[in-house]
């Protein structure tokens, strides 16, 4: 029984890996100390996400203070529900309507970056592509059959999911394209032909932002969501620094004290 349990435990991560489709997650190199990035992330969140999603464990005022945004500026420009700046960041959309309109209630995003991981959220936001079979005409690579529409179309434009078969060296992708999967091509006998099948997302370039600018904007948004999931993170790291410093100084004194105690005995 115990052996079975251990075997199951070792296999679990593999199963989880196999279950998630093999789409590569891009690394989100966010920087929590970058206030400008956090501010831009908050701005994008309030403008493009807060109509459907809340970050209900956060207050506007706390976000304003942490991110160095003036409370009045926050109140006038980023609070769209008409509530006081000290209020929790709820969405104006009733949960039942969300379920009715999108097939799923848009979840609260306060802890999303911890739940899914920053890389997942970063890749998700950049992985909407045209799929006419879906109610809103889009699908998502890391969240197949997602209920959320492509709300950032204005910024990014729309992307197509395309495939190309090629040899190792020669791969010519259109500008702004992002490789999402590469598989070795095998023939009917399962022998590798040396060719590679590359799937990529190709944006139509109709958005306000270029591919790089859009990635940058999404990084800011992820930065904000990572901050949201743990607003104390920066303080905690700083505190850790002081605590270790204190312990090191204490170590020096303890060492001297120890020497003092043993002096007459040796
Ligand atoms: C028009 C409404 C709407 C807007 C605007 C919207 N979303 Fe969503 N979002 C949804 C719905 C509905 C779901 C649930 C999808 C499902 O479960 O199929 C969702 C799901 C998500 C998820 C996945 C949650 C999970 O299951 O882990 C993330 C992350 C997310 N949204 C982020 C955002 C961000 C960031 C923005 C702003 C750029 C945004 N959303 C704007 C409706 C919206």
mmCIF file of C-alpha atoms and ligand atoms in Angstrom:
data_model
loop_
_atom_site.group_PDB
_atom_site.id
_atom_site.type_symbol
_atom_site.label_atom_id
_atom_site.label_comp_id
_atom_site.label_asym_id
_atom_site.label_seq_id
_atom_site.Cartn_x
_atom_site.Cartn_y
_atom_site.Cartn_z
ATOM 1 C CA UNK A 1 0.000 0.000 0.000
ATOM 2 C CA UNK A 2 2.751 2.374 1.031
ATOM 3 C CA UNK A 3 4.743 1.515 -2.080
ATOM 4 C CA UNK A 4 1.742 2.184 -4.253
ATOM 5 C CA UNK A 5 1.269 5.510 -2.543
ATOM 6 C CA UNK A 6 4.880 6.505 -3.161
ATOM 7 C CA UNK A 7 4.647 5.375 -6.779
ATOM 8 C CA UNK A 8 1.527 7.465 -7.212
ATOM 9 C CA UNK A 9 3.197 10.474 -5.653
ATOM 10 C CA UNK A 10 6.151 10.230 -8.026
ATOM 11 C CA UNK A 11 3.900 9.830 -11.014
ATOM 12 C CA UNK A 12 1.622 12.687 -10.093
ATOM 13 C CA UNK A 13 3.748 15.542 -11.452
ATOM 14 C CA UNK A 14 4.162 13.600 -14.711
ATOM 15 C CA UNK A 15 0.428 13.098 -14.997
ATOM 16 C CA UNK A 16 -0.116 16.787 -14.404
ATOM 17 C CA UNK A 17 2.433 17.571 -17.088
ATOM 18 C CA UNK A 18 0.835 15.193 -19.566
ATOM 19 C CA UNK A 19 -2.630 16.583 -18.853
ATOM 20 C CA UNK A 20 -1.624 20.173 -19.551
ATOM 21 C CA UNK A 21 -1.219 20.408 -23.308
ATOM 22 C CA UNK A 22 2.404 20.744 -24.216
ATOM 23 C CA UNK A 23 2.236 24.453 -25.009
ATOM 24 C CA UNK A 24 5.424 26.103 -23.935
ATOM 25 C CA UNK A 25 4.953 28.750 -21.205
ATOM 26 C CA UNK A 26 6.996 31.897 -21.714
ATOM 27 C CA UNK A 27 8.886 33.212 -18.749
ATOM 28 C CA UNK A 28 7.425 36.399 -17.244
ATOM 29 C CA UNK A 29 10.413 38.501 -16.259
ATOM 30 C CA UNK A 30 8.437 40.917 -14.154
ATOM 31 C CA UNK A 31 10.069 43.284 -11.687
ATOM 32 C CA UNK A 32 8.109 44.118 -8.540
ATOM 33 C CA UNK A 33 10.392 47.063 -7.777
ATOM 34 C CA UNK A 34 9.494 48.738 -11.065
ATOM 35 C CA UNK A 35 6.770 51.182 -9.991
ATOM 36 C CA UNK A 36 6.162 52.507 -13.523
ATOM 37 C CA UNK A 37 5.494 48.962 -14.717
ATOM 38 C CA UNK A 38 3.145 48.284 -11.784
ATOM 39 C CA UNK A 39 1.279 51.532 -12.420
ATOM 40 C CA UNK A 40 0.843 50.709 -16.082
ATOM 41 C CA UNK A 41 -0.312 47.201 -15.109
ATOM 42 C CA UNK A 42 -2.917 48.680 -12.755
ATOM 43 C CA UNK A 43 -4.071 51.033 -15.491
ATOM 44 C CA UNK A 44 -4.494 48.203 -18.014
ATOM 45 C CA UNK A 45 -6.243 46.082 -15.398
ATOM 46 C CA UNK A 46 -8.737 48.801 -14.502
ATOM 47 C CA UNK A 47 -9.406 49.653 -18.165
ATOM 48 C CA UNK A 48 -9.578 46.207 -19.727
ATOM 49 C CA UNK A 49 -10.280 43.662 -16.974
ATOM 50 C CA UNK A 50 -12.189 45.209 -14.088
ATOM 51 C CA UNK A 51 -15.488 45.275 -15.989
ATOM 52 C CA UNK A 52 -15.622 41.507 -15.557
ATOM 53 C CA UNK A 53 -13.004 40.601 -12.935
ATOM 54 C CA UNK A 54 -12.649 41.790 -9.354
ATOM 55 C CA UNK A 55 -9.544 41.814 -7.194
ATOM 56 C CA UNK A 56 -11.805 41.780 -4.182
ATOM 57 C CA UNK A 57 -9.160 41.254 -1.490
ATOM 58 C CA UNK A 58 -7.547 44.564 -2.395
ATOM 59 C CA UNK A 59 -8.605 48.128 -1.693
ATOM 60 C CA UNK A 60 -8.083 50.933 -4.213
ATOM 61 C CA UNK A 61 -6.392 53.050 -1.548
ATOM 62 C CA UNK A 62 -3.865 50.361 -0.656
ATOM 63 C CA UNK A 63 -2.986 49.865 -4.320
ATOM 64 C CA UNK A 64 -2.631 53.629 -4.771
ATOM 65 C CA UNK A 65 -0.306 53.902 -1.765
ATOM 66 C CA UNK A 66 1.800 50.841 -2.637
ATOM 67 C CA UNK A 67 2.222 51.827 -6.276
ATOM 68 C CA UNK A 68 2.878 55.500 -5.616
ATOM 69 C CA UNK A 69 -0.348 56.686 -7.279
ATOM 70 C CA UNK A 70 -1.991 59.733 -5.741
ATOM 71 C CA UNK A 71 -5.290 58.690 -4.113
ATOM 72 C CA UNK A 72 -7.213 61.453 -5.865
ATOM 73 C CA UNK A 73 -5.710 60.548 -9.218
ATOM 74 C CA UNK A 74 -6.652 56.933 -8.559
ATOM 75 C CA UNK A 75 -10.157 57.917 -7.573
ATOM 76 C CA UNK A 76 -10.728 60.108 -10.620
ATOM 77 C CA UNK A 77 -9.074 57.997 -13.280
ATOM 78 C CA UNK A 78 -9.080 54.375 -12.229
ATOM 79 C CA UNK A 79 -12.165 53.799 -10.098
ATOM 80 C CA UNK A 80 -14.973 53.177 -12.574
ATOM 81 C CA UNK A 81 -17.641 51.847 -10.235
ATOM 82 C CA UNK A 82 -18.157 55.196 -8.497
ATOM 83 C CA UNK A 83 -17.209 53.879 -5.059
ATOM 84 C CA UNK A 84 -14.930 55.557 -2.476
ATOM 85 C CA UNK A 85 -11.177 55.062 -2.822
ATOM 86 C CA UNK A 86 -11.118 53.045 0.426
ATOM 87 C CA UNK A 87 -13.439 50.394 -1.027
ATOM 88 C CA UNK A 88 -12.625 46.850 -2.058
ATOM 89 C CA UNK A 89 -11.951 46.382 -5.760
ATOM 90 C CA UNK A 90 -15.183 44.672 -6.767
ATOM 91 C CA UNK A 91 -16.505 44.414 -10.296
ATOM 92 C CA UNK A 92 -19.776 46.035 -11.289
ATOM 93 C CA UNK A 93 -20.858 42.889 -13.118
ATOM 94 C CA UNK A 94 -23.126 40.538 -11.174
ATOM 95 C CA UNK A 95 -21.771 36.974 -11.022
ATOM 96 C CA UNK A 96 -24.957 35.480 -12.512
ATOM 97 C CA UNK A 97 -24.737 37.686 -15.600
ATOM 98 C CA UNK A 98 -21.143 36.578 -16.150
ATOM 99 C CA UNK A 99 -22.171 32.952 -16.050
ATOM 100 C CA UNK A 100 -25.028 33.634 -18.460
ATOM 101 C CA UNK A 101 -23.045 35.686 -20.943
ATOM 102 C CA UNK A 102 -19.756 33.798 -21.003
ATOM 103 C CA UNK A 103 -20.685 30.312 -19.831
ATOM 104 C CA UNK A 104 -18.513 30.831 -16.745
ATOM 105 C CA UNK A 105 -18.319 33.512 -14.080
ATOM 106 C CA UNK A 106 -15.123 35.537 -14.505
ATOM 107 C CA UNK A 107 -13.132 34.512 -11.413
ATOM 108 C CA UNK A 108 -11.637 36.929 -8.897
ATOM 109 C CA UNK A 109 -8.043 37.636 -9.917
ATOM 110 C CA UNK A 110 -6.475 38.767 -6.630
ATOM 111 C CA UNK A 111 -4.656 35.462 -6.169
ATOM 112 C CA UNK A 112 -4.563 34.335 -9.809
ATOM 113 C CA UNK A 113 -0.807 34.804 -10.226
ATOM 114 C CA UNK A 114 -0.179 32.467 -7.311
ATOM 115 C CA UNK A 115 -2.823 29.989 -8.389
ATOM 116 C CA UNK A 116 -1.627 29.542 -11.964
ATOM 117 C CA UNK A 117 1.829 31.083 -11.796
ATOM 118 C CA UNK A 118 3.031 34.291 -13.454
ATOM 119 C CA UNK A 119 4.341 32.462 -16.548
ATOM 120 C CA UNK A 120 0.963 30.872 -17.167
ATOM 121 C CA UNK A 121 -0.911 34.173 -16.890
ATOM 122 C CA UNK A 122 1.656 35.914 -19.108
ATOM 123 C CA UNK A 123 1.379 33.240 -21.794
ATOM 124 C CA UNK A 124 -2.419 33.043 -21.479
ATOM 125 C CA UNK A 125 -2.911 36.756 -22.113
ATOM 126 C CA UNK A 126 -0.827 36.498 -25.297
ATOM 127 C CA UNK A 127 -2.362 33.278 -26.604
ATOM 128 C CA UNK A 128 -5.803 34.154 -27.957
ATOM 129 C CA UNK A 129 -6.272 33.124 -31.592
ATOM 130 C CA UNK A 130 -9.076 33.077 -34.142
ATOM 131 C CA UNK A 131 -11.336 30.037 -33.886
ATOM 132 C CA UNK A 132 -14.682 30.447 -35.618
ATOM 133 C CA UNK A 133 -16.154 27.438 -33.812
ATOM 134 C CA UNK A 134 -16.125 29.322 -30.492
ATOM 135 C CA UNK A 135 -18.978 31.651 -29.371
ATOM 136 C CA UNK A 136 -16.741 34.751 -29.410
ATOM 137 C CA UNK A 137 -14.719 33.615 -32.415
ATOM 138 C CA UNK A 138 -11.547 33.093 -30.358
ATOM 139 C CA UNK A 139 -9.875 30.302 -28.459
ATOM 140 C CA UNK A 140 -6.832 30.195 -26.214
ATOM 141 C CA UNK A 141 -3.798 27.954 -26.459
ATOM 142 C CA UNK A 142 -3.187 27.497 -22.746
ATOM 143 C CA UNK A 143 -6.887 27.515 -21.800
ATOM 144 C CA UNK A 144 -8.719 25.599 -24.561
ATOM 145 C CA UNK A 145 -12.424 26.485 -24.991
ATOM 146 C CA UNK A 146 -12.053 29.469 -22.696
ATOM 147 C CA UNK A 147 -15.185 31.535 -21.993
ATOM 148 C CA UNK A 148 -13.324 34.843 -21.980
ATOM 149 C CA UNK A 149 -13.466 36.949 -25.168
ATOM 150 C CA UNK A 150 -10.276 38.467 -26.600
ATOM 151 C CA UNK A 151 -10.692 41.726 -24.697
ATOM 152 C CA UNK A 152 -7.267 43.034 -25.720
ATOM 153 C CA UNK A 153 -7.962 42.875 -29.448
ATOM 154 C CA UNK A 154 -7.818 46.664 -29.658
ATOM 155 C CA UNK A 155 -4.217 46.550 -28.411
ATOM 156 C CA UNK A 156 -2.988 43.330 -30.006
ATOM 157 C CA UNK A 157 -5.155 42.750 -33.036
ATOM 158 C CA UNK A 158 -6.069 39.136 -33.660
ATOM 159 C CA UNK A 159 -3.748 36.234 -34.210
ATOM 160 C CA UNK A 160 -4.005 33.059 -36.277
ATOM 161 C CA UNK A 161 -2.679 29.705 -35.226
ATOM 162 C CA UNK A 162 -0.632 28.364 -38.126
ATOM 163 C CA UNK A 163 1.680 25.441 -38.813
ATOM 164 C CA UNK A 164 4.705 25.051 -41.004
ATOM 165 C CA UNK A 165 6.786 21.983 -41.861
ATOM 166 C CA UNK A 166 10.459 22.711 -42.366
ATOM 167 C CA UNK A 167 14.003 21.453 -42.084
ATOM 168 C CA UNK A 168 16.085 22.198 -39.021
ATOM 169 C CA UNK A 169 17.890 25.252 -40.419
ATOM 170 C CA UNK A 170 15.293 26.932 -42.545
ATOM 171 C CA UNK A 171 12.407 28.578 -40.741
ATOM 172 C CA UNK A 172 11.027 31.817 -42.042
ATOM 173 C CA UNK A 173 8.259 33.242 -39.875
ATOM 174 C CA UNK A 174 6.326 36.480 -40.417
ATOM 175 C CA UNK A 175 7.088 39.464 -38.224
ATOM 176 C CA UNK A 176 5.782 39.290 -34.657
ATOM 177 C CA UNK A 177 5.099 35.537 -34.907
ATOM 178 C CA UNK A 178 5.578 33.487 -31.769
ATOM 179 C CA UNK A 179 6.480 29.796 -31.807
ATOM 180 C CA UNK A 180 4.233 27.812 -29.477
ATOM 181 C CA UNK A 181 5.105 24.208 -30.248
ATOM 182 C CA UNK A 182 7.700 22.235 -32.175
ATOM 183 C CA UNK A 183 7.348 18.540 -32.961
ATOM 184 C CA UNK A 184 9.598 16.211 -34.907
ATOM 185 C CA UNK A 185 7.829 14.847 -37.984
ATOM 186 C CA UNK A 186 7.691 11.054 -38.183
ATOM 187 C CA UNK A 187 6.780 8.889 -41.163
ATOM 188 C CA UNK A 188 4.257 6.007 -41.205
ATOM 189 C CA UNK A 189 6.779 3.706 -39.489
ATOM 190 C CA UNK A 190 7.401 6.157 -36.678
ATOM 191 C CA UNK A 191 10.862 7.055 -37.963
ATOM 192 C CA UNK A 192 11.888 10.704 -37.702
ATOM 193 C CA UNK A 193 12.134 12.339 -41.129
ATOM 194 C CA UNK A 194 14.421 15.091 -39.892
ATOM 195 C CA UNK A 195 11.703 17.653 -40.515
ATOM 196 C CA UNK A 196 10.071 19.755 -37.822
ATOM 197 C CA UNK A 197 6.439 20.839 -37.545
ATOM 198 C CA UNK A 198 6.307 24.263 -35.952
ATOM 199 C CA UNK A 199 3.053 25.785 -34.677
ATOM 200 C CA UNK A 200 3.053 29.523 -34.287
ATOM 201 C CA UNK A 201 0.764 32.417 -33.535
ATOM 202 C CA UNK A 202 0.798 35.076 -36.182
ATOM 203 C CA UNK A 203 -0.743 38.431 -35.225
ATOM 204 C CA UNK A 204 -2.436 40.413 -38.005
ATOM 205 C CA UNK A 205 -0.729 43.618 -36.900
ATOM 206 C CA UNK A 206 -4.043 45.484 -36.602
ATOM 207 C CA UNK A 207 -3.611 46.337 -32.924
ATOM 208 C CA UNK A 208 -2.480 49.667 -31.527
ATOM 209 C CA UNK A 209 0.692 48.044 -30.205
ATOM 210 C CA UNK A 210 3.476 46.176 -31.971
ATOM 211 C CA UNK A 211 4.143 42.585 -30.871
ATOM 212 C CA UNK A 212 6.985 43.706 -28.580
ATOM 213 C CA UNK A 213 4.988 46.561 -27.095
ATOM 214 C CA UNK A 214 2.094 44.215 -26.430
ATOM 215 C CA UNK A 215 4.368 41.711 -24.670
ATOM 216 C CA UNK A 216 5.760 44.546 -22.580
ATOM 217 C CA UNK A 217 2.249 45.709 -21.657
ATOM 218 C CA UNK A 218 1.281 42.158 -20.666
ATOM 219 C CA UNK A 219 4.396 41.933 -18.510
ATOM 220 C CA UNK A 220 3.251 45.089 -16.687
ATOM 221 C CA UNK A 221 -0.196 43.577 -16.231
ATOM 222 C CA UNK A 222 1.286 40.334 -14.868
ATOM 223 C CA UNK A 223 3.543 42.388 -12.607
ATOM 224 C CA UNK A 224 0.442 44.042 -11.171
ATOM 225 C CA UNK A 225 -1.286 40.677 -10.674
ATOM 226 C CA UNK A 226 1.794 39.223 -8.949
ATOM 227 C CA UNK A 227 1.831 42.254 -6.664
ATOM 228 C CA UNK A 228 -1.909 41.807 -6.022
ATOM 229 C CA UNK A 229 -1.459 38.195 -4.999
ATOM 230 C CA UNK A 230 1.008 39.208 -2.297
ATOM 231 C CA UNK A 231 1.220 42.943 -1.640
ATOM 232 C CA UNK A 232 3.656 42.359 1.224
ATOM 233 C CA UNK A 233 6.214 40.597 -0.910
ATOM 234 C CA UNK A 234 8.607 43.499 -1.211
ATOM 235 C CA UNK A 235 8.386 44.375 2.466
ATOM 236 C CA UNK A 236 8.914 40.744 3.330
ATOM 237 C CA UNK A 237 12.072 40.498 1.281
ATOM 238 C CA UNK A 238 13.412 43.686 2.793
ATOM 239 C CA UNK A 239 12.551 42.455 6.275
ATOM 240 C CA UNK A 240 14.381 39.192 5.571
ATOM 241 C CA UNK A 241 17.467 41.200 4.712
ATOM 242 C CA UNK A 242 17.384 43.026 8.072
ATOM 243 C CA UNK A 243 16.679 39.837 10.017
ATOM 244 C CA UNK A 244 19.660 38.032 8.492
ATOM 245 C CA UNK A 245 21.814 41.127 9.129
ATOM 246 C CA UNK A 246 20.735 41.169 12.750
ATOM 247 C CA UNK A 247 21.511 37.481 13.165
ATOM 248 C CA UNK A 248 24.970 37.939 11.661
ATOM 249 C CA UNK A 249 25.793 40.758 14.085
ATOM 250 C CA UNK A 250 24.445 38.665 16.943
ATOM 251 C CA UNK A 251 26.699 35.836 15.815
ATOM 252 C CA UNK A 252 29.788 38.006 16.262
ATOM 253 C CA UNK A 253 28.805 38.927 19.832
ATOM 254 C CA UNK A 254 27.889 35.352 20.685
ATOM 255 C CA UNK A 255 31.256 34.195 19.433
ATOM 256 C CA UNK A 256 33.080 36.713 21.655
ATOM 257 C CA UNK A 257 30.894 35.836 24.613
ATOM 258 C CA UNK A 258 31.608 32.164 24.116
ATOM 259 C CA UNK A 259 35.344 32.867 24.039
ATOM 260 C CA UNK A 260 35.030 34.898 27.234
ATOM 261 C CA UNK A 261 33.279 32.054 29.064
ATOM 262 C CA UNK A 262 35.872 29.472 28.154
ATOM 263 C CA UNK A 263 38.945 31.642 28.638
ATOM 264 C CA UNK A 264 39.919 30.519 32.172
ATOM 265 C CA UNK A 265 39.084 26.888 31.564
ATOM 266 C CA UNK A 266 41.538 26.226 28.717
HETATM 267 C C1 LIG B 1 -15.907 40.449 -20.937
HETATM 268 C C2 LIG B 1 -15.556 39.886 -19.675
HETATM 269 C C3 LIG B 1 -14.092 39.672 -19.382
HETATM 270 C C4 LIG B 1 -13.092 40.608 -19.422
HETATM 271 C C5 LIG B 1 -13.192 42.073 -19.787
HETATM 272 C C6 LIG B 1 -11.874 39.919 -18.999
HETATM 273 N N1 LIG B 1 -12.148 38.615 -18.718
HETATM 274 FE FE1 LIG B 1 -10.855 37.260 -18.001
HETATM 275 N N2 LIG B 1 -12.276 35.861 -17.965
HETATM 276 C C7 LIG B 1 -13.599 36.065 -18.317
HETATM 277 C C8 LIG B 1 -14.345 34.829 -18.157
HETATM 278 C C9 LIG B 1 -15.818 34.628 -18.443
HETATM 279 C C10 LIG B 1 -13.407 33.863 -17.685
HETATM 280 C C11 LIG B 1 -13.700 32.418 -17.311
HETATM 281 C C12 LIG B 1 -13.325 31.563 -18.485
HETATM 282 C C13 LIG B 1 -13.708 30.115 -18.303
HETATM 283 O O1 LIG B 1 -13.681 29.593 -17.199
HETATM 284 O O2 LIG B 1 -13.980 29.512 -19.359
HETATM 285 C C14 LIG B 1 -12.129 34.543 -17.591
HETATM 286 C C15 LIG B 1 -10.953 33.927 -17.203
HETATM 287 C C16 LIG B 1 -9.756 34.583 -16.992
HETATM 288 C C17 LIG B 1 -8.536 33.961 -16.506
HETATM 289 C C18 LIG B 1 -8.362 32.491 -16.199
HETATM 290 C C19 LIG B 1 -8.877 32.205 -14.821
HETATM 291 C C20 LIG B 1 -8.607 30.793 -14.402
HETATM 292 O O3 LIG B 1 -9.495 29.964 -14.591
HETATM 293 O O4 LIG B 1 -7.532 30.546 -13.869
HETATM 294 C C21 LIG B 1 -7.596 34.928 -16.413
HETATM 295 C C22 LIG B 1 -6.146 34.805 -15.958
HETATM 296 C C23 LIG B 1 -8.219 36.159 -16.869
HETATM 297 N N3 LIG B 1 -9.523 35.906 -17.200
HETATM 298 C C24 LIG B 1 -7.548 37.374 -16.932
HETATM 299 C C25 LIG B 1 -8.121 38.518 -17.455
HETATM 300 C C26 LIG B 1 -7.383 39.758 -17.597
HETATM 301 C C27 LIG B 1 -5.963 39.990 -17.135
HETATM 302 C C28 LIG B 1 -8.232 40.616 -18.185
HETATM 303 C C29 LIG B 1 -7.924 42.031 -18.624
HETATM 304 C C30 LIG B 1 -6.955 42.142 -19.669
HETATM 305 C C31 LIG B 1 -9.506 39.951 -18.382
HETATM 306 N N4 LIG B 1 -9.394 38.660 -17.932
HETATM 307 C C32 LIG B 1 -10.634 40.531 -18.919
HETATM 308 C C33 LIG B 1 -14.165 37.248 -18.748
HETATM 309 C C34 LIG B 1 -13.483 38.424 -18.931
#
